[in-house]
């Protein structure tokens, strides 16, 4: 089976000369739950940006679902992000003064999905993350954990091939963090592909596989024999 | 993104910063309100002046002494010129000289007040012909009679007064047959004009008319006239009659070069055209000033939109991460700017309509002017278009800036 994400010798050098990635190669299959781990400054977020078509590598080849970013025009890259990728950020990035429901609908605004289906789709994913009772609340009225669940619902609403989660529990207390991990684990059980970025060892142990990044290079790529249960 | 959601998103964006949005469109509101006011008042003034002039009739021709004024500084020489005399009037009356002329009245302005038994009043006193005024303005004596040609020939000390003059001097008692004093000379009131009001440049209620011969001989001591007004048999013959009048007067004044004319002829039509062009030029001038103000307001909109784009950098990053294209972002911010300034335009139209109505109402209520309220539909449409256009033009740069942001830099922006 062809891997969903395939990176070969990925390098990324920023305009100021910083070499964030120095020849990263990895492949991720459909349905895998992979944690990318490393200390801060190791290049893991840069790697996620490249994997998520949010940024371009300086050299090397990266294919997502068989295509490189150069196969697409700029607006087509946006459509790939919209249809095939879901993002969960550490700082939630919800639109202020906008209800949870409307926040979740955001990717649908830029999709080809018929408008008549938007509400049902958004309500379904809000129900999936256990927020069906908070749909009309603004981010300001939600707790940190609830905000992150809205963000996960937003990442899920367009039924993407992969979910990229960048330190999703970084701004949460341990209980809320566990709730989020449980949702991610459940999504994996439902055959979703998940790429989790974290710097905390215990979180990565919920994944199937841990890729250790250090100084912009893959240090280790381990299969987790006995996964933690939430 | 669908238009409906684009509008909704832009609306939420504007609602989020109500005070800022309000302040941003203030310049637009003031600019467009000014356009509406200038155009409405300009139209009102034009209507008023045109009504005044047309009240005089299309078949009326006025002859004034001196050279035709080319600007305000030339008006003085018209007032002090003594070129129009009784000989001219006699020549113009001749059918062989001016065949279509049916009536003629020399006019003299008599400054100062009039009095009756200690009561003093300052009406507009003129030397002229009561019969001419009566037929030209369609006003008839409410009491007494008009003085006639014989009175004019005899330089009789008689006067016809307007209804207001009568009230001011005589109160409720009879005026006809009483003697009033003008410049120390006694004049017998022979008639009082019926209530009429403002017609053309005269308020007929506030008029005192004495024979022009009397005004020349006993009140002013001059042998010339301030103006000669004539009536033509048919408005179609006005142009021809102007030529006849000019030829007659040139012959009378021994003038061969028309550039050296010591008189000029004014027709209602020419006056209408002149007033229209003056008001038109004024409106264009004021509108240009407002246009500059609108450009300044537009720069203000651009400034605020730039602040807004910077503040919402993270939002731009998020939208791009979830699938917004550069065009989606550009359109969103452009629509926001256009909606903001368009709203300013709508507010300005309502405000402009209200203010111009207030001006019209106040002028009608507190002055004698028959000011007609006009809502300039063309200015309103222009206002909406211009304000929206200002939003689009001045919103383009900030919107483009937003659309070009990289999602990663935008998401990482603090």
Tab-separated table of C-alpha atoms in Angstrom, chain A residues 56-151:
chain	number	residue	atom	x	y	z
A	56	UNK	CA	7.397	24.505	1.535
A	57	UNK	CA	10.583	22.582	2.160
A	58	UNK	CA	13.877	24.031	0.884
A	59	UNK	CA	14.894	20.715	-0.639
A	60	UNK	CA	13.881	17.060	-0.683
A	61	UNK	CA	10.634	15.505	-1.882
A	62	UNK	CA	7.406	15.290	0.067
A	63	UNK	CA	4.301	13.638	-1.328
A	64	UNK	CA	0.893	13.732	0.256
A	65	UNK	CA	-1.576	11.202	-1.124
A	66	UNK	CA	0.740	10.752	-4.111
A	67	UNK	CA	1.235	14.445	-4.967
A	68	UNK	CA	3.863	17.019	-4.088
A	69	UNK	CA	2.977	20.623	-3.249
A	70	UNK	CA	4.525	21.654	-6.577
A	71	UNK	CA	1.891	19.632	-8.427
A	72	UNK	CA	-0.701	22.171	-7.327
A	73	UNK	CA	-1.389	25.843	-7.986
A	74	UNK	CA	-1.604	28.094	-4.908
A	75	UNK	CA	-5.414	27.923	-4.729
A	76	UNK	CA	-5.333	24.151	-5.246
A	77	UNK	CA	-2.993	23.815	-2.248
A	78	UNK	CA	-5.665	25.644	-0.234
A	79	UNK	CA	-8.281	23.173	-1.494
A	80	UNK	CA	-6.097	20.190	-0.510
A	81	UNK	CA	-5.724	21.624	3.000
A	82	UNK	CA	-9.464	22.184	3.087
A	83	UNK	CA	-10.549	18.737	1.873
A	84	UNK	CA	-7.841	16.374	3.038
A	85	UNK	CA	-6.229	17.893	6.131
A	86	UNK	CA	-7.457	18.972	9.529
A	87	UNK	CA	-5.397	21.101	11.901
A	88	UNK	CA	-5.526	21.369	15.693
A	89	UNK	CA	-3.309	24.059	17.214
A	90	UNK	CA	-1.954	24.526	20.705
A	91	UNK	CA	-3.664	27.927	21.020
A	92	UNK	CA	-7.028	26.659	19.643
A	93	UNK	CA	-7.235	29.547	17.121
A	94	UNK	CA	-11.001	29.924	17.307
A	95	UNK	CA	-12.648	33.023	15.840
A	96	UNK	CA	-13.666	35.298	18.703
A	97	UNK	CA	-17.313	36.364	19.089
A	98	UNK	CA	-18.312	33.498	16.837
A	99	UNK	CA	-20.362	30.564	18.132
A	100	UNK	CA	-18.860	27.080	18.477
A	101	UNK	CA	-21.132	25.939	15.637
A	102	UNK	CA	-19.975	28.727	13.290
A	103	UNK	CA	-16.334	28.081	14.225
A	104	UNK	CA	-16.754	24.437	13.272
A	105	UNK	CA	-18.428	25.431	10.007
A	106	UNK	CA	-15.434	27.590	8.992
A	107	UNK	CA	-13.718	24.995	6.702
A	108	UNK	CA	-17.089	24.282	5.028
A	109	UNK	CA	-17.282	27.959	3.979
A	110	UNK	CA	-14.330	27.351	1.687
A	111	UNK	CA	-15.400	23.884	0.517
A	112	UNK	CA	-17.624	22.639	-2.275
A	113	UNK	CA	-20.052	21.070	0.216
A	114	UNK	CA	-23.637	22.258	-0.268
A	115	UNK	CA	-24.648	24.894	2.246
A	116	UNK	CA	-27.762	22.939	3.236
A	117	UNK	CA	-25.543	20.228	4.736
A	118	UNK	CA	-23.284	22.506	6.768
A	119	UNK	CA	-25.349	22.600	9.948
A	120	UNK	CA	-25.855	18.840	10.128
A	121	UNK	CA	-22.176	18.146	9.452
A	122	UNK	CA	-21.032	20.654	12.086
A	123	UNK	CA	-23.546	19.408	14.681
A	124	UNK	CA	-22.473	15.796	14.051
A	125	UNK	CA	-18.797	16.480	14.785
A	126	UNK	CA	-19.659	18.660	17.789
A	127	UNK	CA	-21.659	15.696	19.085
A	128	UNK	CA	-18.668	13.428	18.414
A	129	UNK	CA	-16.433	15.580	20.657
A	130	UNK	CA	-19.188	15.786	23.285
A	131	UNK	CA	-20.155	19.423	22.779
A	132	UNK	CA	-23.683	19.131	21.418
A	133	UNK	CA	-24.916	21.165	24.410
A	134	UNK	CA	-22.502	24.085	23.782
A	135	UNK	CA	-23.066	24.787	20.095
A	136	UNK	CA	-24.220	28.405	20.460
A	137	UNK	CA	-21.566	29.439	22.962
A	138	UNK	CA	-18.790	31.873	22.052
A	139	UNK	CA	-15.154	30.829	22.703
A	140	UNK	CA	-15.103	33.294	25.617
A	141	UNK	CA	-17.821	31.213	27.308
A	142	UNK	CA	-15.966	27.916	26.880
A	143	UNK	CA	-13.259	26.300	29.023
A	144	UNK	CA	-9.821	25.511	27.546
A	145	UNK	CA	-10.722	21.854	27.059
A	146	UNK	CA	-14.006	22.761	25.394
A	147	UNK	CA	-12.242	25.213	23.082
A	148	UNK	CA	-9.833	22.489	21.991
A	149	UNK	CA	-12.721	20.116	21.405
A	150	UNK	CA	-14.335	22.751	19.163
A	151	UNK	CA	-10.999	22.994	17.319
